[in-house]
Tab-separated table of C-alpha atoms in Angstrom:
chain	number	residue	atom	x	y	z
B	227	MET	CA	-23.743	-2.342	-22.719
B	228	ASP	CA	-23.798	-1.156	-26.287
B	229	GLY	CA	-20.587	-0.498	-28.211
B	230	THR	CA	-17.525	-1.994	-29.850
B	231	ILE	CA	-14.585	-3.010	-27.670
B	232	LEU	CA	-11.045	-3.496	-28.967
B	233	VAL	CA	-9.101	-6.043	-26.881
B	234	ALA	CA	-5.311	-6.419	-27.184
B	235	ASP	CA	-3.608	-9.110	-25.086
B	236	ASP	CA	-1.000	-11.749	-25.888
B	237	ASP	CA	-2.760	-14.274	-23.611
B	238	ARG	CA	-5.288	-16.260	-25.646
B	239	THR	CA	-7.241	-17.235	-22.515
B	240	ILE	CA	-7.726	-13.613	-21.523
B	241	ARG	CA	-8.820	-12.696	-25.039
B	242	THR	CA	-11.348	-15.545	-25.022
B	243	VAL	CA	-12.740	-14.714	-21.576
B	244	LEU	CA	-13.104	-11.013	-22.356
B	245	THR	CA	-14.641	-11.682	-25.771
B	246	GLN	CA	-17.249	-14.027	-24.293
B	247	ALA	CA	-18.092	-11.769	-21.342
B	248	LEU	CA	-18.356	-8.583	-23.399
B	249	THR	CA	-20.361	-10.299	-26.137
B	250	ARG	CA	-22.835	-11.631	-23.566
B	251	ALA	CA	-23.117	-8.072	-22.229
B	252	GLY	CA	-24.229	-6.864	-25.667
B	253	CYS	CA	-20.956	-5.518	-27.095
B	254	LYS	CA	-19.182	-6.221	-30.335
B	255	VAL	CA	-15.587	-7.335	-29.741
B	256	HIS	CA	-12.439	-7.289	-31.878
B	257	ALA	CA	-9.563	-9.134	-30.142
B	258	THR	CA	-5.922	-9.345	-31.160
B	259	SER	CA	-2.499	-10.332	-29.815
B	260	SER	CA	-0.785	-7.556	-31.787
B	261	LEU	CA	-0.405	-3.855	-31.022
B	262	THR	CA	0.102	-3.277	-34.736
B	263	THR	CA	-3.348	-4.676	-35.453
B	264	LEU	CA	-4.844	-2.693	-32.583
B	265	MET	CA	-3.396	0.553	-33.891
B	266	ARG	CA	-4.682	-0.234	-37.398
B	267	TRP	CA	-8.195	-0.709	-36.002
B	268	VAL	CA	-7.924	2.543	-34.060
B	269	GLY	CA	-6.741	4.360	-37.188
B	270	GLU	CA	-9.679	2.970	-39.139
B	271	GLY	CA	-12.081	4.453	-36.592
B	272	LYS	CA	-13.137	1.135	-35.074
B	273	GLY	CA	-13.955	0.728	-31.396
B	274	ASP	CA	-15.593	2.755	-28.636
B	275	VAL	CA	-13.293	1.494	-25.855
B	276	VAL	CA	-9.836	-0.139	-25.893
B	277	ILE	CA	-8.695	-2.754	-23.363
B	278	SER	CA	-4.955	-3.320	-23.754
B	279	ASP	CA	-2.186	-5.205	-21.990
B	280	VAL	CA	1.136	-3.414	-21.435
B	281	MET	CA	3.780	-5.944	-22.445
B	282	MET	CA	2.917	-7.209	-25.935
B	283	PRO	CA	5.076	-9.200	-28.400
B	284	ASP	CA	5.428	-6.206	-30.716
B	285	GLY	CA	5.645	-3.322	-28.244
B	286	ASN	CA	4.529	-1.609	-25.055
B	287	GLY	CA	0.843	-0.771	-24.714
B	288	LEU	CA	1.522	2.340	-22.632
B	289	GLU	CA	3.725	3.782	-25.363
B	290	MET	CA	0.784	3.563	-27.772
B	291	LEU	CA	-1.482	5.795	-25.656
B	292	PRO	CA	-0.222	9.166	-26.972
B	293	LYS	CA	-0.690	7.915	-30.552
B	294	ILE	CA	-4.222	6.716	-29.756
B	295	ALA	CA	-5.021	10.079	-28.144
B	296	GLN	CA	-3.694	11.850	-31.245
B	297	ASP	CA	-5.565	9.663	-33.749
B	298	ARG	CA	-8.775	9.241	-31.751
B	299	PRO	CA	-9.205	12.009	-29.148
B	300	GLY	CA	-11.546	10.916	-26.362
B	301	LEU	CA	-11.244	7.168	-27.017
B	302	PRO	CA	-11.060	5.555	-23.543
B	303	VAL	CA	-8.214	3.077	-23.002
B	304	ILE	CA	-8.291	0.662	-20.066
B	305	VAL	CA	-4.808	-0.657	-19.279
B	306	ILE	CA	-4.390	-4.130	-17.768
B	307	SER	CA	-0.952	-5.264	-16.677
B	308	ALA	CA	0.892	-8.009	-14.808
B	309	GLN	CA	3.626	-5.468	-14.005
B	310	ASN	CA	2.104	-4.614	-10.651
B	311	THR	CA	4.201	-1.709	-9.434
B	312	ILE	CA	3.412	1.882	-8.651
B	313	MET	CA	5.361	2.834	-11.768
B	314	THR	CA	2.822	1.121	-14.015
B	315	ALA	CA	-0.060	2.965	-12.359
B	316	ILE	CA	1.770	6.291	-12.609
B	317	GLN	CA	2.771	5.691	-16.239
B	318	ALA	CA	-0.846	4.860	-17.074
B	319	ALA	CA	-1.990	8.076	-15.386
B	320	GLU	CA	0.709	10.134	-17.090
B	321	ALA	CA	-0.261	8.677	-20.461
B	322	GLU	CA	-3.904	9.636	-19.789
B	323	ALA	CA	-5.260	6.083	-19.691
B	324	TYR	CA	-8.953	6.008	-18.815
B	325	ASP	CA	-8.330	3.349	-16.156
B	326	TYR	CA	-5.744	0.860	-14.927
B	327	LEU	CA	-6.237	-2.642	-13.505
B	328	PRO	CA	-3.597	-5.123	-12.366
B	329	LYS	CA	-3.547	-8.748	-13.427
B	330	PRO	CA	-5.096	-10.986	-12.313
B	331	PHE	CA	-8.116	-8.704	-12.595
B	332	ASP	CA	-11.632	-9.180	-11.279
B	333	LEU	CA	-13.839	-9.733	-14.347
B	334	PRO	CA	-17.025	-8.122	-12.931
B	335	ASP	CA	-14.960	-5.093	-11.912
B	336	LEU	CA	-13.484	-4.794	-15.411
B	337	MET	CA	-16.965	-5.077	-16.928
B	338	LYS	CA	-18.235	-2.217	-14.725
B	339	ARG	CA	-15.284	-0.040	-15.684
B	340	THR	CA	-15.839	-0.819	-19.352
B	341	ALA	CA	-19.508	0.167	-19.027
B	342	ARG	CA	-18.510	3.494	-17.448
B	343	ALA	CA	-15.950	4.070	-20.199
B	344	LEU	CA	-18.632	3.521	-22.845
B	345	GLU	CA	-20.864	6.069	-21.120
B	346	GLN	CA	-18.052	8.636	-20.963
B	347	ARG	CA	-16.400	7.960	-24.326
B	348	GLN	CA	-17.093	11.513	-25.438
B	349	ARG	CA	-14.926	13.058	-22.701
B	350	ALA	CA	-12.535	15.812	-23.768
B	351	PRO	CA	-9.116	14.680	-24.977
B	352	SER	CA	-5.924	15.625	-23.189
B	353	SER	CA	-3.021	17.410	-24.815
B	354	LYS	CA	-0.664	16.767	-21.908
B	355	PRO	CA	2.638	15.340	-23.130
B	356	THR	CA	3.904	12.045	-21.763
B	357	GLU	CA	7.399	11.900	-20.374
B	358	GLU	CA	9.404	8.736	-19.883
B	359	ILE	CA	9.377	7.530	-16.293
B	360	LYS	CA	12.104	5.264	-15.016
B	361	GLU	CA	12.117	3.287	-11.797
B	362	ARG	CA	14.895	4.104	-9.361
B	363	PRO	CA	16.413	0.694	-8.569
B	364	ASP	CA	18.148	1.986	-5.432
B	365	GLU	CA	14.918	2.893	-3.667
B	366	LEU	CA	12.560	0.881	-1.494
B	367	PRO	CA	10.243	-0.586	-4.142
B	368	LEU	CA	6.553	0.115	-4.205
B	369	VAL	CA	5.714	-3.321	-5.486
B	370	GLY	CA	2.623	-5.411	-4.887
B	371	ARG	CA	-0.281	-7.307	-6.400
B	372	THR	CA	-2.511	-7.229	-3.318
B	373	PRO	CA	-5.723	-5.159	-3.444
B	374	SER	CA	-4.479	-2.774	-0.748
B	375	MET	CA	-1.370	-1.880	-2.753
B	376	GLN	CA	-3.267	-1.573	-6.018
B	377	ALA	CA	-5.699	0.820	-4.325
B	378	LEU	CA	-2.700	2.796	-3.043
B	379	TYR	CA	-1.217	3.003	-6.556
B	380	ARG	CA	-4.443	4.338	-8.011
B	381	LEU	CA	-4.800	6.926	-5.236
B	382	VAL	CA	-1.220	8.130	-5.769
B	383	ALA	CA	-1.890	8.495	-9.490
B	384	ARG	CA	-5.080	10.488	-8.811
B	385	VAL	CA	-3.552	12.960	-6.344
B	386	MET	CA	-0.227	13.313	-8.146
B	387	ASN	CA	-1.015	16.475	-10.070
B	388	THR	CA	-3.461	18.093	-7.669
B	389	ASP	CA	-2.509	20.864	-5.255
B	390	LEU	CA	-4.135	19.125	-2.288
B	391	PRO	CA	-2.013	18.599	0.830
B	392	VAL	CA	-1.289	14.892	1.291
B	393	LEU	CA	-0.939	12.960	4.543
B	394	ILE	CA	0.882	9.623	4.220
B	395	ALA	CA	0.240	7.388	7.234
B	396	GLY	CA	1.741	4.025	8.104
B	397	GLU	CA	4.199	2.144	10.259
B	398	SER	CA	7.955	2.637	10.136
B	399	GLY	CA	9.559	0.894	7.190
B	400	THR	CA	6.477	0.817	4.953
B	401	GLY	CA	7.821	3.393	2.484
B	402	LYS	CA	5.973	6.613	3.437
B	403	SER	CA	8.803	8.958	2.468
B	404	LEU	CA	9.330	7.093	-0.798
B	405	ILE	CA	5.668	7.573	-1.695
B	406	ALA	CA	5.955	11.291	-0.973
B	407	LYS	CA	9.052	11.513	-3.177
B	408	ALA	CA	7.337	9.523	-5.949
B	409	ILE	CA	4.330	11.866	-5.904
B	410	HIS	CA	6.703	14.811	-6.314
B	411	ASP	CA	9.025	13.199	-8.870
B	412	PHE	CA	6.227	12.260	-11.247
B	413	SER	CA	4.069	15.353	-10.805
B	414	ASP	CA	4.063	18.653	-12.655
B	415	ARG	CA	6.438	19.939	-9.930
B	416	ARG	CA	9.105	17.332	-10.730
B	417	ASN	CA	11.650	19.950	-11.838
B	418	LEU	CA	11.207	22.001	-8.645
B	419	PRO	CA	12.837	21.323	-5.236
B	420	PHE	CA	11.666	18.610	-2.826
B	421	ILE	CA	12.335	19.719	0.763
B	422	ALA	CA	12.027	17.251	3.682
B	423	VAL	CA	11.499	19.243	6.884
B	424	SER	CA	12.097	18.108	10.464
B	425	ALA	CA	11.219	19.911	13.705
B	426	SER	CA	14.756	21.317	14.002
B	427	ASP	CA	14.346	23.175	10.684
B	428	LEU	CA	11.493	25.211	12.187
B	429	GLN	CA	12.794	25.928	15.678
B	430	ASP	CA	13.658	29.563	15.044
B	431	LEU	CA	11.241	32.200	13.766
B	432	GLU	CA	12.959	32.524	10.386
B	433	GLY	CA	12.737	28.787	9.687
B	434	PRO	CA	9.463	28.870	7.697
B	435	ALA	CA	10.678	31.722	5.479
B	436	ARG	CA	13.914	29.871	4.708
B	437	ILE	CA	11.995	26.691	3.796
B	438	LEU	CA	9.620	28.546	1.474
B	439	ALA	CA	12.578	30.238	-0.184
B	440	ARG	CA	14.285	26.884	-0.738
B	441	ALA	CA	11.110	25.162	-1.969
B	442	LYS	CA	10.479	27.679	-4.774
B	443	GLY	CA	7.015	26.294	-5.454
B	444	GLY	CA	8.085	22.651	-5.242
B	445	THR	CA	7.124	20.268	-2.455
B	446	VAL	CA	7.584	20.546	1.317
B	447	LEU	CA	7.373	17.316	3.337
B	448	PHE	CA	6.893	17.428	7.121
B	449	ASP	CA	8.375	14.201	8.440
B	450	GLU	CA	6.538	12.617	11.413
B	451	VAL	CA	4.416	15.695	11.958
B	452	ALA	CA	2.869	14.405	15.212
B	453	ASP	CA	6.301	14.550	16.886
B	454	ILE	CA	6.614	18.299	16.283
B	455	ASP	CA	5.845	20.483	19.296
B	456	GLN	CA	2.835	22.802	19.425
B	457	GLU	CA	4.762	26.033	18.950
B	458	VAL	CA	6.385	24.762	15.776
B	459	GLN	CA	3.032	23.397	14.603
B	460	ALA	CA	1.642	26.935	14.849
B	461	ARG	CA	4.434	28.138	12.566
B	462	ILE	CA	3.553	25.433	10.057
B	463	VAL	CA	-0.075	26.607	10.058
B	464	ARG	CA	1.010	30.172	9.362
B	465	MET	CA	3.376	28.963	6.658
B	466	MET	CA	0.625	27.007	4.902
B	467	ASP	CA	-1.701	30.008	5.103
B	468	GLY	CA	0.895	32.365	3.700
B	469	ALA	CA	-0.353	34.259	0.675
B	470	THR	CA	2.143	33.818	-2.148
B	471	ASP	CA	2.107	33.196	-5.873
B	472	ASN	CA	4.775	30.530	-5.445
B	473	LEU	CA	3.252	28.406	-2.684
B	474	PRO	CA	4.674	24.859	-2.563
B	475	ARG	CA	2.682	21.688	-2.195
B	476	PHE	CA	2.603	20.392	1.385
B	477	MET	CA	2.836	16.753	2.413
B	478	ALA	CA	3.340	15.039	5.772
B	479	THR	CA	4.141	11.578	7.066
B	480	SER	CA	3.085	10.039	10.362
B	481	GLN	CA	3.394	6.725	12.168
B	482	THR	CA	0.859	8.017	14.689
B	483	ASP	CA	-2.921	8.037	14.303
B	484	LEU	CA	-3.410	11.781	13.825
B	485	ASN	CA	-7.060	11.653	14.858
B	486	ARG	CA	-5.962	10.232	18.189
B	487	ALA	CA	-3.059	12.676	18.425
B	488	MET	CA	-5.494	15.539	17.900
B	489	GLU	CA	-7.890	14.162	20.541
B	490	GLU	CA	-5.052	13.863	23.044
B	491	GLY	CA	-3.774	17.375	22.345
B	492	ASP	CA	-0.540	16.342	20.653
B	493	LEU	CA	-1.572	17.781	17.280
B	494	ARG	CA	-3.220	21.120	16.628
B	495	GLN	CA	-6.685	20.814	15.155
B	496	ASP	CA	-6.075	23.551	12.595
B	497	LEU	CA	-2.909	21.795	11.378
B	498	PHE	CA	-4.707	18.451	11.171
B	499	TYR	CA	-7.384	19.850	8.861
B	500	ARG	CA	-4.813	21.622	6.691
B	501	LEU	CA	-2.756	18.468	6.175
B	502	THR	CA	-5.539	16.007	5.413
B	503	GLY	CA	-6.589	17.173	1.959
B	504	ALA	CA	-5.904	13.601	0.827
B	505	THR	CA	-4.827	10.721	3.066
B	506	ILE	CA	-2.813	7.735	1.851
B	507	ASN	CA	-2.682	4.811	4.280
B	508	VAL	CA	0.284	2.527	3.621
B	509	PRO	CA	-0.403	-1.075	4.701
B	510	ALA	CA	2.026	-2.936	6.941
B	511	LEU	CA	3.824	-5.857	5.343
B	512	ARG	CA	1.989	-8.369	7.568
B	513	GLU	CA	-1.254	-7.060	6.037
B	514	ARG	CA	-0.122	-7.954	2.502
B	515	VAL	CA	1.835	-11.186	2.877
B	516	ASP	CA	0.967	-12.238	-0.684
B	517	ASP	CA	3.371	-9.509	-1.854
B	518	ILE	CA	6.318	-11.024	0.041
B	519	PRO	CA	7.436	-13.410	-2.777
B	520	LEU	CA	7.354	-10.493	-5.236
B	521	LEU	CA	9.407	-8.300	-2.916
B	522	VAL	CA	11.877	-11.088	-2.165
B	523	GLU	CA	12.487	-11.652	-5.868
B	524	HIS	CA	12.912	-7.901	-6.393
B	525	PHE	CA	15.568	-7.672	-3.677
B	526	LEU	CA	17.372	-10.787	-4.934
B	527	GLN	CA	17.523	-9.355	-8.455
B	528	ARG	CA	18.734	-5.998	-7.134
B	529	ALA	CA	21.528	-7.718	-5.194
B	530	GLU	CA	22.565	-9.553	-8.363
B	531	ARG	CA	22.636	-6.273	-10.329
B	532	GLU	CA	24.895	-4.860	-7.616
B	533	GLY	CA	27.390	-7.673	-8.114
B	534	ALA	CA	26.250	-10.345	-5.670
B	535	LEU	CA	25.834	-13.993	-6.619
B	536	ARG	CA	22.429	-15.096	-7.876
B	537	ARG	CA	20.448	-16.608	-4.997
B	538	TYR	CA	16.968	-18.045	-4.588
B	539	LEU	CA	14.923	-19.149	-1.586
B	540	ALA	CA	13.926	-22.713	-0.869
B	541	GLU	CA	10.161	-23.186	-0.800
B	542	ASP	CA	9.991	-23.724	2.974
B	543	ALA	CA	12.284	-20.708	3.498
B	544	LEU	CA	9.913	-18.490	1.521
B	545	GLU	CA	6.959	-19.858	3.451
B	546	MET	CA	8.706	-18.937	6.713
B	547	MET	CA	9.066	-15.381	5.436
B	548	ARG	CA	5.363	-15.312	4.615
B	549	THR	CA	4.460	-16.276	8.194
B	550	TYR	CA	6.871	-13.937	9.967
B	551	SER	CA	5.437	-10.860	11.697
B	552	TRP	CA	7.798	-8.275	10.065
B	553	PRO	CA	7.684	-5.525	12.709
B	554	GLY	CA	10.172	-3.558	10.588
B	555	ASN	CA	8.039	-3.978	7.469
B	556	VAL	CA	9.539	-3.803	3.954
B	557	ARG	CA	12.745	-2.172	5.150
B	558	GLN	CA	13.382	-5.113	7.477
B	559	LEU	CA	12.680	-7.564	4.660
B	560	GLU	CA	15.158	-5.738	2.432
B	561	ASN	CA	17.876	-5.862	5.100
B	562	ALA	CA	17.194	-9.557	5.740
B	563	ILE	CA	17.582	-10.414	2.046
B	564	ARG	CA	20.801	-8.399	1.784
B	565	ARG	CA	22.251	-10.365	4.681
B	566	LEU	CA	21.074	-13.726	3.350
B	567	VAL	CA	22.621	-13.051	-0.068
B	568	LEU	CA	25.982	-12.442	1.588
B	569	THR	CA	25.909	-15.296	4.113
B	570	ALA	CA	24.157	-18.125	2.220
B	571	ARG	CA	26.373	-21.200	1.810
B	572	THR	CA	24.846	-22.258	-1.513
B	573	ASP	CA	22.761	-20.713	-4.286
B	574	GLU	CA	19.637	-21.941	-2.491
B	575	ILE	CA	18.882	-20.071	0.737
B	576	SER	CA	17.584	-22.595	3.258
B	577	ARG	CA	14.883	-22.313	5.904
B	578	ALA	CA	17.521	-22.668	8.637
B	579	GLU	CA	19.449	-19.695	7.216
B	580	VAL	CA	16.282	-17.576	7.103
B	581	GLU	CA	15.412	-18.547	10.670
B	582	SER	CA	18.916	-17.633	11.821
B	583	VAL	CA	18.734	-14.166	10.238
B	584	LEU	CA	15.211	-13.382	11.404
B	585	GLY	CA	15.921	-14.662	14.884
B	586	ASN	CA	18.765	-12.174	15.218
B	587	GLN	CA	16.798	-9.175	13.982
B	588	PRO	CA	16.530	-6.493	16.706
B	589	GLU	CA	13.155	-5.963	18.359
B	590	THR	CA	11.386	-8.596	16.314
B	591	GLU	CA	8.482	-10.733	17.360
B	592	PRO	CA	8.606	-14.559	17.409
B	593	LEU	CA	8.135	-16.476	14.190
B	594	LEU	CA	4.473	-17.203	13.636
B	595	GLY	CA	5.144	-20.323	11.620
B	596	GLY	CA	6.647	-23.602	12.717
B	597	GLN	CA	5.813	-25.776	15.699
B	598	GLY	CA	6.269	-26.036	19.431
B	599	GLU	CA	6.756	-22.751	21.215
B	600	SER	CA	6.465	-20.787	17.942
B	601	GLU	CA	3.167	-22.419	16.964
B	602	LYS	CA	0.624	-20.107	15.394
B	603	LEU	CA	-1.950	-18.747	17.825
B	604	SER	CA	-4.659	-20.076	15.520
B	605	GLY	CA	-3.209	-23.591	15.885
B	606	SER	CA	-3.257	-23.388	19.662
B	607	VAL	CA	-6.835	-22.097	19.666
B	608	ALA	CA	-7.861	-24.873	17.257
B	609	ARG	CA	-6.496	-27.545	19.628
B	610	HIS	CA	-8.485	-26.107	22.557
B	611	LEU	CA	-11.643	-25.895	20.471
B	612	ARG	CA	-11.312	-29.480	19.270
B	613	ARG	CA	-10.896	-30.623	22.852
B	614	TYR	CA	-13.983	-28.625	23.853
B	615	PHE	CA	-16.033	-30.319	21.111
B	616	ASP	CA	-14.613	-33.746	22.025
B	617	LEU	CA	-15.750	-33.274	25.635
B	618	HIS	CA	-19.342	-33.189	24.388
B	619	GLY	CA	-18.985	-36.547	22.650
B	620	ASN	CA	-21.622	-37.006	19.964
B	621	MET	CA	-23.548	-33.951	21.196
B	622	LEU	CA	-23.033	-30.393	20.015
B	623	PRO	CA	-22.018	-27.706	22.536
B	624	PRO	CA	-24.775	-25.381	23.793
B	625	PRO	CA	-25.896	-22.612	21.393
B	626	GLY	CA	-24.114	-19.244	21.524
B	627	LEU	CA	-20.633	-20.697	21.087
B	628	TYR	CA	-19.361	-17.811	18.927
B	629	ALA	CA	-20.085	-15.134	21.548
B	630	ARG	CA	-18.675	-17.269	24.368
B	631	ILE	CA	-15.402	-17.915	22.540
B	632	LEU	CA	-14.970	-14.245	21.619
B	633	LYS	CA	-15.506	-13.248	25.241
B	634	GLU	CA	-12.953	-15.832	26.390
B	635	VAL	CA	-10.365	-14.250	24.073
B	636	GLU	CA	-11.346	-10.585	24.545
B	637	LEU	CA	-11.299	-10.608	28.335
B	638	PRO	CA	-7.657	-11.649	28.891
B	639	LEU	CA	-6.506	-9.679	25.806
B	640	ILE	CA	-7.922	-6.388	27.082
B	641	GLU	CA	-6.846	-7.043	30.689
B	642	ILE	CA	-3.263	-7.783	29.669
B	643	ALA	CA	-3.159	-4.839	27.243
B	644	LEU	CA	-4.407	-2.496	29.989
B	645	GLU	CA	-1.761	-3.839	32.353
B	646	ALA	CA	0.955	-3.395	29.708
B	647	THR	CA	-0.059	0.247	29.152
B	648	GLY	CA	-0.325	1.075	32.844
B	649	GLY	CA	-4.104	1.454	32.665
B	650	ASN	CA	-3.884	4.237	30.060
B	651	GLN	CA	-6.987	3.646	27.956
B	652	ALA	CA	-5.822	5.838	25.059
B	653	LYS	CA	-2.577	3.895	24.730
B	654	CYS	CA	-4.397	0.600	25.203
B	655	ALA	CA	-6.874	1.444	22.416
B	656	ASP	CA	-3.959	2.379	20.149
B	657	LEU	CA	-2.182	-0.884	20.999
B	658	LEU	CA	-5.286	-2.928	20.217
B	659	GLY	CA	-6.083	-0.887	17.101
B	660	ILE	CA	-9.602	0.016	18.197
B	661	ASN	CA	-11.455	3.251	18.948
B	662	ARG	CA	-11.203	4.511	22.540
B	663	ASN	CA	-15.004	4.573	22.876
B	664	THR	CA	-15.103	0.949	21.691
B	665	LEU	CA	-12.553	0.050	24.356
B	666	ARG	CA	-14.572	1.802	27.076
B	667	LYS	CA	-17.703	-0.104	26.030
B	668	LYS	CA	-15.882	-3.425	26.099
B	669	ILE	CA	-14.434	-2.649	29.550
B	670	THR	CA	-17.974	-2.018	30.796
B	671	ASP	CA	-19.542	-5.017	29.035
B	672	LEU	CA	-16.824	-7.404	30.206
B	673	ASP	CA	-16.805	-5.898	33.741
B	674	ILE	CA	-13.071	-5.268	33.629
B	675	ARG	CA	-11.624	-3.453	36.607
B	676	VAL	CA	-9.253	-0.702	35.429
B	677	THR	CA	-6.415	0.288	37.740
B	678	ARG	CA	-3.231	2.212	37.111
B	679	ARG	CA	-0.659	-0.522	37.076
B	680	ARG	CA	3.018	-0.515	36.482
B	681	LYS	CA	3.788	-1.086	32.806
B	682	LEU	CA	5.120	-4.510	31.838
B	683	MET	CA	8.748	-4.555	30.734
């Protein structure tokens, strides 16, 4: 790399690490803990790329972006922030930051982005004004430090001001509708209507015309589009194809795998291709357990703002939440915290209190942590494997152990899943989270006999 990098961060360690890494890469580096100093350097014409934290002792780095764009059009600014919410990503996009990375960041990744910024430092400046964006504290928060959530934030920021249809897929309780509303609220259509449409709104022939009239060029969201019948789906297709100068942006949510729904005839192919201009997959909470402490703290602080007593979780109570399956996702976590805040006997919420609340949640799965009957599956498997190794004494088991163990697990898993779904391979594949062709191949390879059985209750 060849260029001068301006680094602004109040953390001395970060300044040192970035200075050393960028210098080794061939760059000149000016580092400071002050936004005032950074802005002076920018005004003096120094720097080819800026790397700036958001929360600084003398101001907010995002608020400086319009001034930087005014003083130095085309100067790329990479924002790094420990405030890992969707709002930070959206604010960075609105303020025309070149890029955004959450803390803790991956140093090689930041170096690659800096190199690209140096190559593109002559890009045209933006004259788009920045408006203040405020988080709605009463909504399900889009909060998370995990890579999957950070990728989601960046995708939302990229599609926000496009006209592409957006499909938002994920399990119930993950925040699909909130993401759709956020895309609308922080887009160029923010001052136009946001219309959430269900199947009942389109049952009669005049339904589409009424929706378009209400939308007035805003956003139309089809909620759980795979549950809409084929006749109504045809009306949606015609609505989306309607020639008008005031066509709204279309979005849809779905808990169902739409590729599978299309294969099984539950979703029209023409509607599928019209809705999937951009697809945002929202991870389940069990897939981002490292975000649970952040979410718990958010909900505890919200409860305190609403007048509840200040509470905090004991360490073993928080660990239990990290190992729970959360079938209801973030919405279930929010409801659990609300209940714990009201019922806790002391300021510290104990593990026993958490277990009591989670154990009474409707349609939940057993706790994955703990001992005895609620022992983790991995713990049970580990005991069997240790016994298997012990049986061989000082000798190692025969080669090919990995394949043998996988087969031992796969065979009963697929057989039981097929029994639970009455032998329906499409439903079984969906249950297992694998492709139907993959399931068929495994049934053949494992010599599993498929019969139509009564579903397990």
